[in-house]
Short mmCIF file of C-alpha atoms in Angstrom, two decimals:
data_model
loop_
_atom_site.label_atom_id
_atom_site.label_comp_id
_atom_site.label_asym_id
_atom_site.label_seq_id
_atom_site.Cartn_x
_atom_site.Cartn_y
_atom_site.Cartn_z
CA UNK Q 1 -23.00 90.08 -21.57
CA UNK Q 2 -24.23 93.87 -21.11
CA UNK Q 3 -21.51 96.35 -20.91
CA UNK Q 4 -22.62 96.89 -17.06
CA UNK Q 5 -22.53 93.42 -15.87
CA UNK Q 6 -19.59 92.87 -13.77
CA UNK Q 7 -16.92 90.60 -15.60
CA UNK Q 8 -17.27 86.88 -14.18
CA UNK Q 9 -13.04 86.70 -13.36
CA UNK Q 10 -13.72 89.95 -11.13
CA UNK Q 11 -13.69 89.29 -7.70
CA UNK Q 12 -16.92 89.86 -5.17
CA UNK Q 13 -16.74 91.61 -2.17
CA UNK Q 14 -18.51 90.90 1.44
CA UNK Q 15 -21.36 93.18 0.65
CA UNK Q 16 -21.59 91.26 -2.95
CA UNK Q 17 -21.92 88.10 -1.08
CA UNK Q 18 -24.39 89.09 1.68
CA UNK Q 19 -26.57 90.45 -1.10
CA UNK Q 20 -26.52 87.09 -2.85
CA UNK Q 21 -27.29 85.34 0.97
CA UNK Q 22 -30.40 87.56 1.32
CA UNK Q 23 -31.81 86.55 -1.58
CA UNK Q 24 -31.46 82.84 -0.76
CA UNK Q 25 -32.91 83.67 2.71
CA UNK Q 26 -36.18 85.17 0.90
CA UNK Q 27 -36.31 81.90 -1.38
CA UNK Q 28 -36.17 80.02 1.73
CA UNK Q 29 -39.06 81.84 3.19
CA UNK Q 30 -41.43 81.88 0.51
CA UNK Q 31 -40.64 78.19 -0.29
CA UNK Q 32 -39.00 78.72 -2.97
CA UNK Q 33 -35.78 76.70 -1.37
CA UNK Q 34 -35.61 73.46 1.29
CA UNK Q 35 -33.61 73.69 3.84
CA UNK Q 36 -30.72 71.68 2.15
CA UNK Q 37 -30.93 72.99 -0.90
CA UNK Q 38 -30.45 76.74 1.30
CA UNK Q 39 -27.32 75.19 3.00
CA UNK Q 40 -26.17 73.96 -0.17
CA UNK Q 41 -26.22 77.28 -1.89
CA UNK Q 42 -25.35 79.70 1.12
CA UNK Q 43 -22.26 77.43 1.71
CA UNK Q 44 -21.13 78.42 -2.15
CA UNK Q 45 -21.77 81.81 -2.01
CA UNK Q 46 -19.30 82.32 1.26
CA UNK Q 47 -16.67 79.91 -0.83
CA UNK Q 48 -17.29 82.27 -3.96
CA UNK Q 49 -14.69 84.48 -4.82
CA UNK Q 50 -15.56 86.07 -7.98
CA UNK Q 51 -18.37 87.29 -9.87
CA UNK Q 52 -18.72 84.36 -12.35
CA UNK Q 53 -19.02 81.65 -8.98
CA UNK Q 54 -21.96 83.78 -7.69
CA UNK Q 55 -23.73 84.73 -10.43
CA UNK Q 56 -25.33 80.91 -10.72
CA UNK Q 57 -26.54 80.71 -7.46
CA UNK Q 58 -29.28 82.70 -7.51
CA UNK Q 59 -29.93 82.42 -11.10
CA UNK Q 60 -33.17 80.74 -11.11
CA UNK Q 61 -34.58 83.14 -8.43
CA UNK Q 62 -36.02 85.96 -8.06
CA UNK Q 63 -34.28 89.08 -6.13
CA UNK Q 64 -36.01 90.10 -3.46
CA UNK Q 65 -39.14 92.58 -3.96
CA UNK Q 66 -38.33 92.07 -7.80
CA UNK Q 67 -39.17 89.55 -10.76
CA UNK Q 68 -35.69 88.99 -12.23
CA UNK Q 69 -32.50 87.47 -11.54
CA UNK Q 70 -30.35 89.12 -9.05
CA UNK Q 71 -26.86 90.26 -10.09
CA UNK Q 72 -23.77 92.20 -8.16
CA UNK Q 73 -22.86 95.70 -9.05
CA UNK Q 74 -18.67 96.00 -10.16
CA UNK Q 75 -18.77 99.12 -8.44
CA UNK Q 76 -18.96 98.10 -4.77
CA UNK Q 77 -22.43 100.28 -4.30
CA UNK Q 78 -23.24 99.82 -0.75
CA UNK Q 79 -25.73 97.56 0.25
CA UNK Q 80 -29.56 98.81 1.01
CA UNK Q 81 -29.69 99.65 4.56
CA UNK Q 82 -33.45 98.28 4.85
CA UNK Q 83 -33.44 101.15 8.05
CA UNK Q 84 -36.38 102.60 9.14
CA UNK Q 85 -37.01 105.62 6.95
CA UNK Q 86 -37.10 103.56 3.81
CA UNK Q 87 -40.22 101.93 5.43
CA UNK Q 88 -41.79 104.83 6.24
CA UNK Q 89 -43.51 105.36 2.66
CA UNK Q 90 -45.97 108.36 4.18
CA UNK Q 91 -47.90 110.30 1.57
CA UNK Q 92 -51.49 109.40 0.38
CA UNK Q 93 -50.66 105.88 1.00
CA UNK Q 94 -53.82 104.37 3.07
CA UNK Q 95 -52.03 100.81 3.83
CA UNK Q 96 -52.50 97.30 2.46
CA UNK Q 97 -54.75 96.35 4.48
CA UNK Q 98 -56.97 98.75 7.27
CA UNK Q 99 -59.05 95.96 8.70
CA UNK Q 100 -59.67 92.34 9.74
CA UNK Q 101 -62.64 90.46 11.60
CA UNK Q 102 -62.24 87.36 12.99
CA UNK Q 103 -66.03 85.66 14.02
CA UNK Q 104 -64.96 82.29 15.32
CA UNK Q 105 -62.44 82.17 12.79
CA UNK Q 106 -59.12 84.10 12.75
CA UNK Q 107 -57.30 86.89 10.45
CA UNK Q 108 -53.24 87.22 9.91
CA UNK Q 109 -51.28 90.38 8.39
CA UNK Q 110 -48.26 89.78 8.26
CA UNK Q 111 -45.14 89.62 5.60
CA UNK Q 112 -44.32 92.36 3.33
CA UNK Q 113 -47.48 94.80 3.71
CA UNK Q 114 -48.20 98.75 4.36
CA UNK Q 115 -49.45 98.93 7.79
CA UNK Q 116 -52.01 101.76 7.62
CA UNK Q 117 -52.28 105.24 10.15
CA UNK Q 118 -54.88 102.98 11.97
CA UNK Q 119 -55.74 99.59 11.90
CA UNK Q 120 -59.03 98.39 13.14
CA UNK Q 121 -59.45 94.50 14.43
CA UNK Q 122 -62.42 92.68 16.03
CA UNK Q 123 -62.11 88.95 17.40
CA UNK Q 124 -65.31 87.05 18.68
CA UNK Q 125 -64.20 83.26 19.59
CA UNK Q 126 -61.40 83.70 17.37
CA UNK Q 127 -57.87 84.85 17.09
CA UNK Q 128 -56.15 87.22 14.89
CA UNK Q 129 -52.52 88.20 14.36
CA UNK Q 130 -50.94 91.58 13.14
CA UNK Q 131 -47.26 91.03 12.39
CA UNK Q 132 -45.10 94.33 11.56
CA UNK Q 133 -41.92 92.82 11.79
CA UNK Q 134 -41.53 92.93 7.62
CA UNK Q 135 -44.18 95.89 7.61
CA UNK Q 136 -43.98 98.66 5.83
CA UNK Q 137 -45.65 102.09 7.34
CA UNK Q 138 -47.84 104.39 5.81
CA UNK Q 139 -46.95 107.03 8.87
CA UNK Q 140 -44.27 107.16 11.72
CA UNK Q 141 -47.29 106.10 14.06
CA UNK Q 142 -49.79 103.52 13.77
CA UNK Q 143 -53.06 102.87 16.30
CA UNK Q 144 -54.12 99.05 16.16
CA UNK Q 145 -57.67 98.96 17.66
CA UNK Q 146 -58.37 95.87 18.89
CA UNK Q 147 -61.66 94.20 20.19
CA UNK Q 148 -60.85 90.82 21.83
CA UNK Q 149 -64.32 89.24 22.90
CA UNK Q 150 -63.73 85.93 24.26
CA UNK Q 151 -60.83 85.61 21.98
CA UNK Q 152 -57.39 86.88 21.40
CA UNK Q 153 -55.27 89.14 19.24
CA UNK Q 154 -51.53 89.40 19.24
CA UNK Q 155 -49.86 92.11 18.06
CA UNK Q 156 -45.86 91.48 17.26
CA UNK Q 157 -43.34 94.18 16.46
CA UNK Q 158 -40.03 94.37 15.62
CA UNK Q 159 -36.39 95.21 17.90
CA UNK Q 160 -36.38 99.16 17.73
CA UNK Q 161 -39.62 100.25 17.61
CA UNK Q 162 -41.75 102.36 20.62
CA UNK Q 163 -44.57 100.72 21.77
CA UNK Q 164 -47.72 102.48 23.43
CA UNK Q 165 -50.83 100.66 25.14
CA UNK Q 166 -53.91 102.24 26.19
CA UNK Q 167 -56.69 99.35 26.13
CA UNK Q 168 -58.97 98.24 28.07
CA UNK Q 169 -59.31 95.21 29.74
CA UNK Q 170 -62.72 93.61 31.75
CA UNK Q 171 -62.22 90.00 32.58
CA UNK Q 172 -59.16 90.72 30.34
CA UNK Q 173 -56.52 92.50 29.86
CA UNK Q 174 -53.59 93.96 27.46
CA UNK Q 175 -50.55 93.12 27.56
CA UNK Q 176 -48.12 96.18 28.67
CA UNK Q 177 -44.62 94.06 28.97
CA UNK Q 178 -43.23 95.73 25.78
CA UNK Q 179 -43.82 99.20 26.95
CA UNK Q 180 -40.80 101.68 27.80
CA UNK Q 181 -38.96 99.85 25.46
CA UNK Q 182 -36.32 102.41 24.11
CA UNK Q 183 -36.85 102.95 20.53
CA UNK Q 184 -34.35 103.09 17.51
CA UNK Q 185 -34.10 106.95 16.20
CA UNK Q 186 -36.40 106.99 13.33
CA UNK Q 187 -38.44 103.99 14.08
CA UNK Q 188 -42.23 104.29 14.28
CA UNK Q 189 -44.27 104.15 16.41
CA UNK Q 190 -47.38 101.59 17.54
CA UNK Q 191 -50.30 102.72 19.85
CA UNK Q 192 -52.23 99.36 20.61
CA UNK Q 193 -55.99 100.53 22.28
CA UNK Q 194 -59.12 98.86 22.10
CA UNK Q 195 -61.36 96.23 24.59
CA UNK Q 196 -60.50 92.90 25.67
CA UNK Q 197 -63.70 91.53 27.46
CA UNK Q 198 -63.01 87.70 28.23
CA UNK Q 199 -59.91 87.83 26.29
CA UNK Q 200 -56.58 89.31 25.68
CA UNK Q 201 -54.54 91.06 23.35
CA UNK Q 202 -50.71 90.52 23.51
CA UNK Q 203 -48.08 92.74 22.43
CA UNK Q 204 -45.08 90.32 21.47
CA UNK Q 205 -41.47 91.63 20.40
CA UNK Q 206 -39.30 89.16 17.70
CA UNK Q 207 -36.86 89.48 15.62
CA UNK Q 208 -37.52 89.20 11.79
CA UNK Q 209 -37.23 86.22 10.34
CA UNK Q 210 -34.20 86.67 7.91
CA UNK Q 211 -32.67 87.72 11.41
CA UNK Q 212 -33.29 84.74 12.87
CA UNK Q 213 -32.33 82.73 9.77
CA UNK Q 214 -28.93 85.12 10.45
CA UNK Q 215 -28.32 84.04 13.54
CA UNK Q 216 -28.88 80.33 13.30
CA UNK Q 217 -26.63 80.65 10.28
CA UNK Q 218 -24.21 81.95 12.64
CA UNK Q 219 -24.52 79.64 15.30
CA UNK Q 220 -24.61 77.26 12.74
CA UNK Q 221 -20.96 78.53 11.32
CA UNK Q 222 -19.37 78.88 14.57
CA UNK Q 223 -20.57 75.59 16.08
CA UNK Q 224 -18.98 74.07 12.92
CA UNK Q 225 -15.51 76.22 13.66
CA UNK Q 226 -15.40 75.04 16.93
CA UNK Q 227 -15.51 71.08 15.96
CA UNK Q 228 -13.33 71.70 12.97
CA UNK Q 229 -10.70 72.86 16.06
CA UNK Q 230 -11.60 70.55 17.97
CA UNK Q 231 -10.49 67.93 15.62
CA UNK Q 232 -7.25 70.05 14.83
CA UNK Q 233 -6.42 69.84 18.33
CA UNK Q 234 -7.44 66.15 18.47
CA UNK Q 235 -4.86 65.68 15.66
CA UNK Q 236 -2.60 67.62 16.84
CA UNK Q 237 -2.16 66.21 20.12
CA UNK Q 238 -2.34 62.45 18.62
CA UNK Q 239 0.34 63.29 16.62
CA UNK Q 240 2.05 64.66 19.70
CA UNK Q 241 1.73 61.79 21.48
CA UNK Q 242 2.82 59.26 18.32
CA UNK Q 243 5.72 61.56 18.35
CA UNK Q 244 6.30 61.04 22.15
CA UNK Q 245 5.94 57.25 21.76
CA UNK Q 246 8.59 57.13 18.51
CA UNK Q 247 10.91 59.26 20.78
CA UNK Q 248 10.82 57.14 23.98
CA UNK Q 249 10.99 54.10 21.87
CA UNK Q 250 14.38 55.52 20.32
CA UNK Q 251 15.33 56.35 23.90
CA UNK Q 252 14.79 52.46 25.14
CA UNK Q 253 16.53 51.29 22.56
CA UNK Q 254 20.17 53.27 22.76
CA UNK Q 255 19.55 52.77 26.14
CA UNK Q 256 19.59 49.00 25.62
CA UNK Q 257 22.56 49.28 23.22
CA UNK Q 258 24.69 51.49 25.64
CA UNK Q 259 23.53 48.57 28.65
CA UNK Q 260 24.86 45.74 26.05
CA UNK Q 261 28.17 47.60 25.18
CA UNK Q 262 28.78 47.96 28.79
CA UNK Q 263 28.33 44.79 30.23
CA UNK Q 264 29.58 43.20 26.66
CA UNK Q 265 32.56 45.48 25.50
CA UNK Q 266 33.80 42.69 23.05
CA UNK Q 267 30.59 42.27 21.53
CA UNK Q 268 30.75 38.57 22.43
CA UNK Q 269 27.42 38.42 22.44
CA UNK Q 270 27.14 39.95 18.60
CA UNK Q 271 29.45 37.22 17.91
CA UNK Q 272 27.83 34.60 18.81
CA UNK Q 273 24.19 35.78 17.80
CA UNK Q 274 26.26 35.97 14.15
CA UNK Q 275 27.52 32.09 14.28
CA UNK Q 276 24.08 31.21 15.58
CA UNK Q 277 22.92 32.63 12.45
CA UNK Q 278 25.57 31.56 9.67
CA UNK Q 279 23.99 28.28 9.50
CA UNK Q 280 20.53 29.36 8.64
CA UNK Q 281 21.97 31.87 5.86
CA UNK Q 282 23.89 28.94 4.47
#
């Protein structure tokens, strides 16, 4: 063990185990996990309480953006904010990628890539895709030129960012829905221009997918609450009612006893159940 590696017996915090949950939500999108195996694993790391239960569940993985295990800091260093200006990289970076043709065919960017200052696209009985919802940005604006002829490009952004469209469409059109938008301070900016002639290009606003992932986890977690309180109730009220039953059951018979003493106050009828039975005993 290093001298900075937290001791095993120390226990994790919230932001210790959401770091270990966003590295199993990576693995899950790059393949590296199945869908039970995720379950499996994210159900452990909400269970964990210390350093030493967390530390194996994302030992043979890779951290996210990195090539080596992932570990938790001892000294509760917040968690990376993944906001906007840390995907703003600016300087001389030109972008992953600056252009894509699609000639009865079709392109895709999308994933963890620089989106360059402009982006040119051309689509000719195809279809392309431009996906900046795990982008990085080389500026705080991008322009996506796109020429749809007889085909199609979408174009799909993030929650938070401003989106701008200026193309032109003949026997097309763009899509303007995701216009006037308000944008998150510090988000950038996306101008989509270009032609659509006998096509379209759509402008389409989702959430990420370790968002998603989030959120079904979520529903997932709460939907499970609810039937594990439904069942308390359930057993709750059975036991409520076995309760009831013992009680009126008690009730019936004093009642029964207090009718026999009544009509029977010299327990004849004790008496003679008693020589009735002395036989049999004997």
């Amino acid at each position: 063990m290093t001298d900075d590696a937290p001791a095993p017996d120390l226990r994790a915090s919230d932001a210790d185990r959401e770091r270990v949950a966003e590295v199993l939500r990576e693995a899950l999108a790059e393949g590296r996990l199945d869908m039970e195996e995720f379950q499996e694993r994210l159900d452990a790391t909400y269970q964990a309480r210390t350093y030493g239960e967390l530390a194996p569940i994302t030992r043979d993985l890779p951290a996210s953006g990195a090539t080596v295990a992932p570990s938790v800091s001892p000294a509760k260093d917040p968690a990376p904010g993944g906001g906007w200006a840390d995907r703003i990289v600016g300087g001389d970076d030109p972008g992953t990628s600056t252009w894509a043709v699609a000639v009865m065919s079709g392109f895709q960017r999308k994933g963890r890539w620089t989106a360059p200052r402009r982006f040119n696209c051309f689509a000719f009985w195809g279809g392309g895709e431009i996906d900046l919802r795990e982008a990085n940005f080389a500026d705080r604006e991008i322009v996506v030129n796109a020429v749809a002829i007889m085909g199609g490009i979408d174009v799909i952004v993030p929650p938070g960012m401003e989106v701008v469209v200026r193309g032109v469409g003949i026997m097309g059109g763009f899509d303007h829905r995701e216009e006037g938008v308000p944008a998150e301070p510090g988000a950038p900016r996306v101008i989509v221009t270009g032609l659509a002639f006998w096509g379209g290009v759509g402008v389409q606003r989702k959430l990420p997918r370790a968002e998603r992932q989030r959120l079904r986890e979520e529903r997932r977690r709460e939907k499970l609450e609810r039937k594990e309180e439904r069942r308390r109730q359930h057993l709750e009220q059975t036991g409520q009612q076995r309760q009831e039953h013992l009680d009126h059951a008690e009730r019936h018979r004093r009642e029964l006893e207090e009718s026999r003493r009544l009509h029977d106050p010299l327990n004849l009828h004790g008496a003679r159940e008693r020589r009735e039975r002395r036989p049999e005993d004997g």
